Amino acid sequence: MNYRKDFPIFSRKIDGKPLAYLDSAATSQKPQSVIDAISGYYSKHNANTHRGIYRLSEESTSMYEEGRALVAGFINGSKEETIFTKGATESLNAISHSIHLRHGDEIVTTIMEHHANLIPLQQLAKRTGAKLKIIDIGDDWQLDSEKAITDRTKLVSVTGMSNVLGTRPDVKAISALAHDHGAVSIVDAAQLVAHHPVDVKRLDCDFMAFSSHKMLGPAGVGVLWGKRELLDDMDPFLFGGGMIREVTEQDASWDELPFKFEAGTPNLGGVIGFAEAIRYLNRIGMDAIERMERELSKYALDVLNDIKNFKLIGTGESIISFSLGKIHPHDISTLLDTENVAIRAGHHCAMPLMKRLGIPATARASFYIYNTKEEIELLAQGLKRANEVFG
Amino acid sequence: MFDLNMEEIMDHYKHPHNFGREVGSCHKENNPLCGDELSFCVKTEEDRIVDASFSGTGCAISLASASMLTERLKGMKLTDFRKLETEDMIKMLGIEITAVRVKCAVLSLVAARNALGEKNG
C-alpha cells in the first residue's frame, strides 16, 4: 500500500530529482487532508474556543473538543486527562516543573534520553536537591538494569522509543517497578506514538508526552497525558485565560481538567490538523504501520549492510543510525543532499548518548509510512558515492 | 556543494598541509554539535605570523579550511589577520555551504584567534 501519493511534498523536485525524505524522526511530512483540515478550519470555522456564545464559536469549540476526544482515544486515555500543549518538549517541562520533590529524593532516567526529557529533569534535580540517576544501555542497545529504581526513587522518566537507537524500553514493566517503589512514571512517547500502537491503561504509566508533528500532524501542538488523580494534584505550568474558575485582584482558582492546564488561546488550527492526522493514522491502523515499517527497515538493513564500512548503531527498527567508516556524518549528509536524499547528521539532541557511544555524532535515516524501497536505493547509492569521494 | 572547488577541498582533506606538528602557541577549539575538534597553532615574529599548523579530527570542511588557513596565514601581518571574517573563510573554500556548516568553516579561524589571544565574535 503506497501512501506517498497523499503527501504533496513528494511531487516537489529539486534539480529535477525527486525527494527521498529519510528524516521523519525529526519531523513527519503531512498528508493533503491534514493541510486541508487546517486551512479549512481557518477559512470556515475559525473562532476562539470555549469562550464565545455565538454559533461559530460553538462550532469551533466542538471541533476542538472532538480533536481532543480523537487524540485521547488514540492512546486509550480519557478526555479530561488529555491536555494540549505546544509539543512533547513543553509537556515534559510542565511535568518536571510541577512535580514536588525533596532533597535526597531520586529521579531515574536513561542514557538514551532526548534533551527534551533529560534537561527538565536535570533542572528539577538542581532546583530541589533531588539526585538524578542514569540507567545505562548494554551491548544489545537495551536498558541494562532497572536496579537503579529504589525506595528513594520518586520519579522515573524514560523514552518510549529512542530517536537514535530505535530502542523501546519495556515501559509497562518500568511503570510497574516504579509503582512498587512508590514512584511516578513518565514516558516520552514522541517517537513511540507515531510508530506503534500505544495504550496508556495497559502501560499504566502516570504521564505521557508526545507531539503532533512527528505523526503527520502540524508542528506547534502536542499532548500531555496524565492520570486524573495526579493532574488534580499538580499545579498548572502556565497561567492565564481559559484555565480559571474565578479571579479576584490578588488570587485565582483553577478550572477543572483538562482546562486547568490549557492557559491562553490554544493552537486552534494545529489541534484540528492533529485530529485529522489521527484520523488518517486510524484509517491505516497502527498495527499495519508497525508491520510496514518493520518490512522496510529489514529491507534497508539488507541493502545497507552490503555497503563497505556501513555500521548500524542501535536496533535499526524504523530508525537507522549508522557510521560509514571514518567519514564524518556531516559530510555524508551534505553529499546525500546533492542527490536530494535527506538524512540527519549530528547528536540528535542526545549528547550524553553520543558520549556513551564514544562518538560525537551519527548519521541517521528514519522511516515513516510514505517511504519506499526506491528511496532506500538512493540512500545506498549515495553512501557508495560517499565511500568513493571521502574514503 | 560538490562543484569545481571540491577537488581542492578534498585534496586538503586527504593531504592536509601543516598537519600534526606544533608551532608557537596553540589553542584547541571544538564544535560539540558535530564533533569537530581542532588544535590550531600560530607562531609570530614581531608584527607577522611566520608559521601555522594544526591537528585534530573533523569533517571535510573543518579540516580543509584549517589546512587552507595555515597556508594563508604564513607571512600575514597581524593587522591583516585581525580583519579576517567568516566571509573570508567561505570565500577561501570557494564553495557554497549551508548555514549549519558555516561553523565547520570558521572553527580554525576561531582557534587561530584564540591562539593569538585575539577576541572572537
XYZ file of C-alpha atoms in Angstrom:
512
model
C 0.000 0.000 0.000
C 1.568 3.223 -1.125
C 0.513 6.282 0.821
C 3.090 8.506 -0.796
C 0.609 9.990 -3.243
C -1.300 11.519 -0.322
C 1.696 13.694 0.547
C 2.002 16.754 -1.701
C 5.623 17.482 -0.784
C 6.768 14.466 -2.752
C 5.691 15.991 -6.019
C 8.355 18.616 -5.495
C 11.627 18.032 -7.334
C 14.890 19.792 -6.582
C 17.318 19.967 -9.528
C 14.957 17.597 -11.290
C 15.484 14.961 -8.622
C 12.651 13.553 -6.507
C 12.868 13.937 -2.750
C 13.995 10.950 -0.729
C 12.902 12.044 2.733
C 14.526 9.896 5.372
C 14.282 12.194 8.362
C 10.793 11.553 9.751
C 12.237 11.144 13.222
C 12.959 14.872 13.039
C 9.573 15.725 11.640
C 6.989 13.920 9.542
C 5.576 15.047 6.214
C 1.877 15.938 6.070
C -0.917 14.397 4.027
C -3.080 16.727 1.940
C -6.067 16.003 4.187
C -4.236 17.411 7.210
C -3.187 20.508 5.282
C -6.758 20.929 4.018
C -8.200 20.489 7.504
C -6.066 23.349 8.811
C -6.831 25.760 6.002
C -10.461 24.651 6.014
C -10.695 25.487 9.693
C -9.318 28.976 9.216
C -11.448 29.525 6.103
C -14.758 28.371 7.515
C -14.755 27.630 11.231
C -12.309 29.903 12.950
C -13.348 31.387 16.281
C -11.873 31.253 19.738
C -12.895 28.189 21.713
C -14.790 27.817 24.993
C -15.448 31.498 25.158
C -17.964 32.749 22.638
C -21.695 32.278 22.764
C -22.312 32.641 19.050
C -22.726 29.582 16.874
C -19.414 29.892 15.035
C -17.617 29.725 18.342
C -19.620 26.672 19.365
C -18.708 25.005 16.091
C -15.053 25.753 16.634
C -15.207 24.522 20.224
C -16.960 21.368 19.134
C -14.283 20.656 16.503
C -11.527 21.330 19.020
C -13.060 19.031 21.635
C -13.692 16.382 19.002
C -9.981 16.630 18.297
C -9.265 16.076 21.947
C -11.518 13.016 22.026
C -9.750 11.559 18.981
C -6.309 12.099 20.428
C -7.343 10.714 23.834
C -8.902 7.687 22.168
C -5.728 7.123 20.146
C -3.838 6.280 23.335
C -6.857 4.860 25.185
C -6.925 7.745 27.620
C -9.838 9.929 28.663
C -10.541 13.480 27.536
C -10.060 15.036 30.965
C -6.577 13.571 31.123
C -5.538 14.715 27.646
C -4.069 18.188 27.634
C -2.952 20.039 24.513
C 0.416 21.736 24.746
C 2.904 23.129 22.236
C 4.574 19.747 21.918
C 6.303 16.952 23.816
C 9.050 19.314 24.997
C 6.558 21.648 26.656
C 4.685 18.673 28.138
C 7.855 17.285 29.680
C 8.814 20.709 31.002
C 5.339 21.119 32.513
C 5.569 17.843 34.418
C 9.071 18.490 35.733
C 8.075 21.992 36.686
C 5.073 20.902 38.674
C 6.373 17.841 40.487
C 7.303 18.313 44.130
C 10.485 16.607 45.218
C 12.701 16.942 48.263
C 16.414 16.865 48.863
C 17.613 13.264 48.684
C 14.716 12.032 46.553
C 15.863 10.234 43.434
C 14.932 10.673 39.820
C 15.740 7.803 37.468
C 16.144 8.215 33.733
C 18.236 6.689 30.934
C 21.359 7.465 28.949
C 19.280 7.442 25.748
C 17.026 10.356 26.599
C 16.371 13.215 24.241
C 17.315 16.574 25.710
C 13.587 17.411 25.914
C 13.250 14.820 28.652
C 16.683 14.967 30.206
C 17.217 18.676 30.688
C 13.953 19.399 32.543
C 14.864 16.512 34.878
C 18.336 17.976 35.424
C 16.750 21.295 36.286
C 14.284 19.587 38.635
C 17.164 17.889 40.413
C 19.113 21.128 40.724
C 16.090 23.036 41.958
C 15.013 20.534 44.616
C 18.256 18.861 45.638
C 16.992 15.543 44.275
C 19.523 13.149 42.768
C 19.405 12.272 39.078
C 20.369 8.665 38.313
C 21.014 7.461 34.780
C 20.378 3.872 33.609
C 22.926 2.698 31.072
C 22.363 0.602 27.972
C 24.009 -2.742 27.313
C 25.676 -4.038 24.165
C 22.264 -5.046 22.883
C 21.094 -1.396 22.984
C 18.562 -2.266 25.707
C 18.484 -0.791 29.193
C 20.919 -2.816 31.195
C 19.186 -2.811 34.554
C 16.310 -1.313 36.452
C 18.213 -1.777 39.697
C 18.543 1.991 39.722
C 14.905 2.197 40.870
C 14.828 2.009 44.681
C 12.585 3.127 47.529
C 14.251 6.539 47.343
C 13.057 6.892 43.747
C 10.191 9.307 43.364
C 10.184 9.761 39.609
C 11.092 7.501 36.710
C 11.124 9.062 33.256
C 12.037 7.100 30.154
C 11.767 7.319 26.417
C 9.167 5.081 24.805
C 11.409 4.817 21.747
C 14.900 6.219 21.316
C 15.191 8.678 18.435
C 18.765 7.498 17.876
C 18.733 3.762 18.570
C 15.098 2.839 17.983
C 15.236 1.014 21.326
C 11.888 0.614 23.048
C 12.263 0.109 26.794
C 9.579 -2.034 28.406
C 7.665 0.931 29.786
C 4.923 -1.293 31.203
C 7.439 -3.156 33.365
C 9.230 0.051 34.263
C 5.981 1.722 35.348
C 5.084 -1.295 37.466
C 8.501 -1.244 39.081
C 8.216 2.486 39.701
C 4.849 1.973 41.369
C 6.216 -0.853 43.514
C 8.648 1.678 44.942
C 6.121 4.471 45.292
C 7.445 6.412 42.319
C 5.661 8.100 39.445
C 6.428 7.127 35.824
C 6.716 9.398 32.803
C 7.043 8.243 29.206
C 8.498 10.457 26.494
C 6.455 8.931 23.707
C 7.316 11.389 20.922
C 8.652 8.655 18.616
C 6.689 5.760 20.089
C 3.163 7.032 19.456
C 3.977 7.825 15.828
C 5.163 4.311 15.007
C 3.492 1.844 17.389
C 0.089 1.343 18.994
C 0.022 2.840 22.495
C -2.427 2.135 25.317
C -1.853 4.171 28.472
C -4.146 1.900 30.501
C -2.180 -1.181 29.505
C 1.152 0.538 30.127
C -0.154 2.055 33.358
C 2.290 4.934 33.123
C 1.414 8.070 35.050
C 2.306 10.659 32.419
C 2.953 10.606 28.720
C 4.178 13.276 26.309
C 4.071 13.328 22.522
C 3.962 15.700 19.547
C 1.679 16.118 16.580
C 4.430 16.943 14.118
C 6.098 13.547 14.487
C 2.875 11.807 13.457
C 1.621 13.542 10.311
C 0.152 16.494 12.177
C 1.242 20.135 12.186
C 4.034 21.481 14.345
C 3.159 23.549 17.403
C 0.792 21.158 19.126
C 1.334 18.139 21.321
C -0.035 16.273 24.277
C 0.483 15.989 27.966
C -1.490 12.979 29.135
C -1.649 12.196 32.872
C -3.707 10.158 35.303
C -6.524 12.252 36.652
C -5.590 11.975 40.351
C -2.090 13.177 39.585
C -3.170 16.042 37.342
C -5.678 17.096 40.005
C -2.843 17.375 42.494
C -0.488 19.208 40.159
C -0.186 22.968 39.887
C -0.642 24.449 36.446
C 2.514 25.194 34.465
C 1.147 28.186 32.605
C -1.345 30.686 33.929
C -3.723 32.954 32.124
C -7.100 32.960 30.487
C -9.146 29.856 29.988
C -7.746 27.909 32.946
C -9.530 29.743 35.765
C -12.756 29.372 37.649
C -12.708 32.707 39.495
C -10.251 35.613 39.623
C -10.017 38.395 42.178
C -7.415 41.109 42.491
C -4.954 39.013 44.429
C -5.951 35.454 43.685
C -7.374 32.949 41.253
C -8.826 29.457 41.349
C -8.379 26.847 38.655
C -10.822 25.352 36.228
C -11.423 21.602 36.044
C -9.390 19.183 33.925
C -8.233 19.442 31.219
C -8.753 23.202 31.024
C -6.711 23.872 34.160
C -3.627 23.142 32.049
C -4.623 24.983 28.885
C -3.918 28.636 29.527
C -4.290 31.035 26.646
C -5.696 30.555 23.203
C -4.586 27.137 22.019
C -3.104 26.299 18.642
C -6.572 26.161 17.111
C -5.672 25.160 13.574
C -2.981 22.909 14.988
C -5.408 20.836 17.018
C -7.755 20.497 14.066
C -4.836 19.392 11.902
C -3.668 16.989 14.593
C -7.155 15.471 14.762
C -7.099 14.869 11.016
C -3.683 13.227 11.335
C -5.122 10.849 13.916
C -7.995 10.032 11.584
C -5.509 9.358 8.793
C -3.432 7.052 11.008
C -6.540 5.281 12.279
C -7.678 4.582 8.726
C -4.451 2.689 8.119
C -4.141 1.283 11.634
C -1.064 1.408 13.841
C -0.588 -2.368 13.610
C -0.379 -2.098 9.821
C 2.022 0.831 10.100
C 4.187 -1.123 12.504
C 4.318 -4.033 10.041
C 5.093 -1.795 7.098
C 7.981 -0.140 8.900
C 9.357 -3.446 10.078
C 9.465 -4.686 6.483
C 11.029 -1.539 5.158
C 13.624 -1.477 7.933
C 14.552 -5.067 7.221
C 14.893 -4.314 3.526
C 17.004 -1.265 4.292
C 19.385 -3.186 6.518
C 19.768 -5.928 3.907
C 20.748 -3.336 1.322
C 22.880 -1.154 3.571
C 24.801 -3.963 5.246
C 26.321 -4.708 1.843
C 27.966 -1.307 1.733
C 31.613 -1.143 2.690
C 32.175 0.189 6.235
C 28.441 0.583 6.927
C 27.851 0.003 10.609
C 24.414 0.056 12.207
C 24.188 1.801 15.550
C 21.138 0.703 17.503
C 18.281 -1.636 16.654
C 17.575 -0.447 13.106
C 13.832 -0.548 13.803
C 12.315 2.366 11.860
C 15.364 4.394 12.842
C 18.747 3.575 11.322
C 21.627 5.410 12.918
C 24.904 4.461 11.338
C 28.524 5.220 10.740
C 30.378 4.836 7.457
C 33.984 4.199 8.325
C 35.757 7.386 9.283
C 33.617 9.613 7.075
C 32.124 12.448 9.072
C 28.320 12.347 9.324
C 28.121 15.969 8.166
C 29.997 15.099 5.001
C 27.766 12.087 4.364
C 24.712 14.248 4.857
C 25.933 17.018 2.551
C 26.820 14.564 -0.189
C 23.437 12.852 0.071
C 21.811 16.260 -0.147
C 23.264 16.704 -3.627
C 21.234 13.633 -4.566
C 18.181 15.099 -2.783
C 18.347 12.414 -0.104
C 17.541 13.897 3.290
C 19.065 12.253 6.337
C 20.139 13.747 9.636
C 23.644 14.071 10.985
C 24.582 15.226 14.430
C 23.945 14.418 18.053
C 20.167 14.172 17.584
C 19.572 16.071 20.835
C 21.117 13.183 22.728
C 24.604 14.327 23.647
C 25.008 12.046 26.691
C 24.155 9.078 24.464
C 26.731 10.145 21.892
C 29.343 10.392 24.629
C 28.341 6.974 25.896
C 28.718 5.553 22.382
C 32.108 7.232 22.102
C 31.215 9.255 19.034
C 30.284 12.925 18.613
C 27.648 12.329 16.007
C 25.922 9.749 13.852
C 24.169 9.802 10.539
C 20.532 8.775 10.819
C 17.922 7.641 8.312
C 14.407 7.223 9.653
C 11.228 5.893 8.065
C 7.526 6.511 8.028
C 4.515 5.370 6.016
C 5.415 7.254 2.844
C 8.918 5.853 2.413
C 9.741 3.406 -0.355
C 12.355 0.903 -1.398
C 13.391 3.312 -4.147
C 14.360 5.885 -1.552
C 16.459 3.295 0.206
C 18.196 2.513 -3.081
C 19.003 6.211 -3.457
C 20.402 6.246 0.078
C 22.545 3.206 -0.716
C 23.863 4.735 -3.933
C 24.680 7.922 -2.061
C 26.598 6.044 0.597
C 28.583 4.163 -2.025
C 29.472 7.504 -3.587
C 30.461 8.861 -0.194
C 32.859 5.950 0.154
C 34.392 6.841 -3.219
C 34.650 10.569 -2.593
C 35.748 10.607 1.024
C 37.209 7.175 1.554
C 28.431 21.964 -2.589
C 30.040 19.491 -4.893
C 31.351 21.697 -7.627
C 34.638 22.850 -9.107
C 36.444 23.690 -5.928
C 35.629 20.368 -4.331
C 38.782 18.843 -5.731
C 40.918 21.313 -3.894
C 38.944 20.812 -0.681
C 39.160 17.043 -0.948
C 42.891 17.375 -1.532
C 43.301 19.430 1.610
C 41.115 16.970 3.483
C 43.063 13.916 2.378
C 46.511 15.525 2.427
C 46.264 18.324 4.943
C 49.015 20.919 4.890
C 50.962 21.750 8.048
C 49.288 18.953 9.923
C 50.359 17.257 13.092
C 53.201 19.459 14.240
C 53.115 22.208 16.869
C 54.499 25.712 16.391
C 54.257 28.841 18.517
C 51.122 28.940 20.634
C 48.236 26.572 20.108
C 44.600 26.632 21.022
C 42.080 23.808 20.938
C 38.602 24.526 19.676
C 35.710 22.175 19.220
C 32.273 22.084 17.738
C 30.277 19.914 20.113
C 27.382 19.795 17.682
C 29.233 17.528 15.321
C 32.466 16.596 16.981
C 34.967 18.634 15.007
C 37.974 19.104 17.254
C 40.916 21.199 16.145
C 44.088 22.427 17.712
C 45.403 25.387 15.740
C 48.916 26.770 16.244
C 50.321 30.153 15.271
C 53.887 31.441 15.510
C 54.533 35.146 15.287
C 57.646 37.274 14.904
C 57.084 40.915 15.690
C 54.069 42.002 13.701
C 53.766 38.980 11.421
C 52.609 35.401 11.510
C 55.525 33.300 10.357
C 54.195 29.804 10.740
C 50.935 27.973 11.374
C 49.896 24.383 11.848
C 47.023 22.311 13.094
C 45.907 18.876 14.225
C 42.600 17.264 15.067
C 39.625 15.414 13.685
C 36.564 16.625 11.938
C 34.526 16.877 8.795
C 35.955 17.679 5.382
C 35.003 21.344 5.621
C 36.593 21.977 9.004
C 39.816 20.168 8.162
C 40.140 21.575 4.666
C 39.601 25.128 5.865
C 42.125 24.626 8.663
C 44.640 23.346 6.150
C 43.986 26.232 3.775
C 44.168 28.702 6.634
C 47.635 27.571 7.680
C 48.894 28.359 4.175
C 47.061 31.660 4.047
C 48.403 32.840 7.400
C 52.081 32.294 6.704
C 53.632 35.713 6.256
C 50.437 37.585 7.062
C 50.629 40.775 9.082
C 48.744 40.634 12.350
C 46.799 43.735 11.359
C 45.530 41.839 8.289
C 44.787 38.763 10.357
C 42.520 40.767 12.621
C 40.429 41.720 9.591
C 39.632 38.116 8.668
C 35.941 37.305 8.893
C 33.588 34.368 8.342
C 33.079 35.592 4.773
C 36.779 35.225 4.081
C 36.778 31.607 5.237
C 33.841 30.795 2.985
C 35.486 32.578 0.040
C 38.665 30.672 0.723
C 36.842 27.382 0.498
C 35.362 28.503 -2.784
C 32.098 26.613 -2.429
C 28.596 27.315 -1.217
C 27.906 25.947 2.215
C 24.671 25.726 4.159
C 24.189 27.754 7.330
C 24.689 24.756 9.602
C 28.140 24.084 8.122
C 29.432 27.629 8.475
C 30.526 26.637 11.979
C 32.733 23.970 10.448
C 34.291 26.514 8.103
C 35.198 29.035 10.806
C 36.342 26.645 13.500
C 40.016 27.047 12.574
C 39.721 30.836 12.423
C 38.211 30.884 15.911
C 41.009 28.643 17.155
C 43.640 30.820 15.462
C 42.233 33.950 17.094
C 42.290 32.290 20.491
C 45.834 31.061 19.913
C 46.878 34.668 19.320
C 44.865 35.983 22.246
C 42.643 37.867 19.868
C 38.976 38.449 20.508
C 36.331 36.265 18.945
C 32.907 37.445 17.933
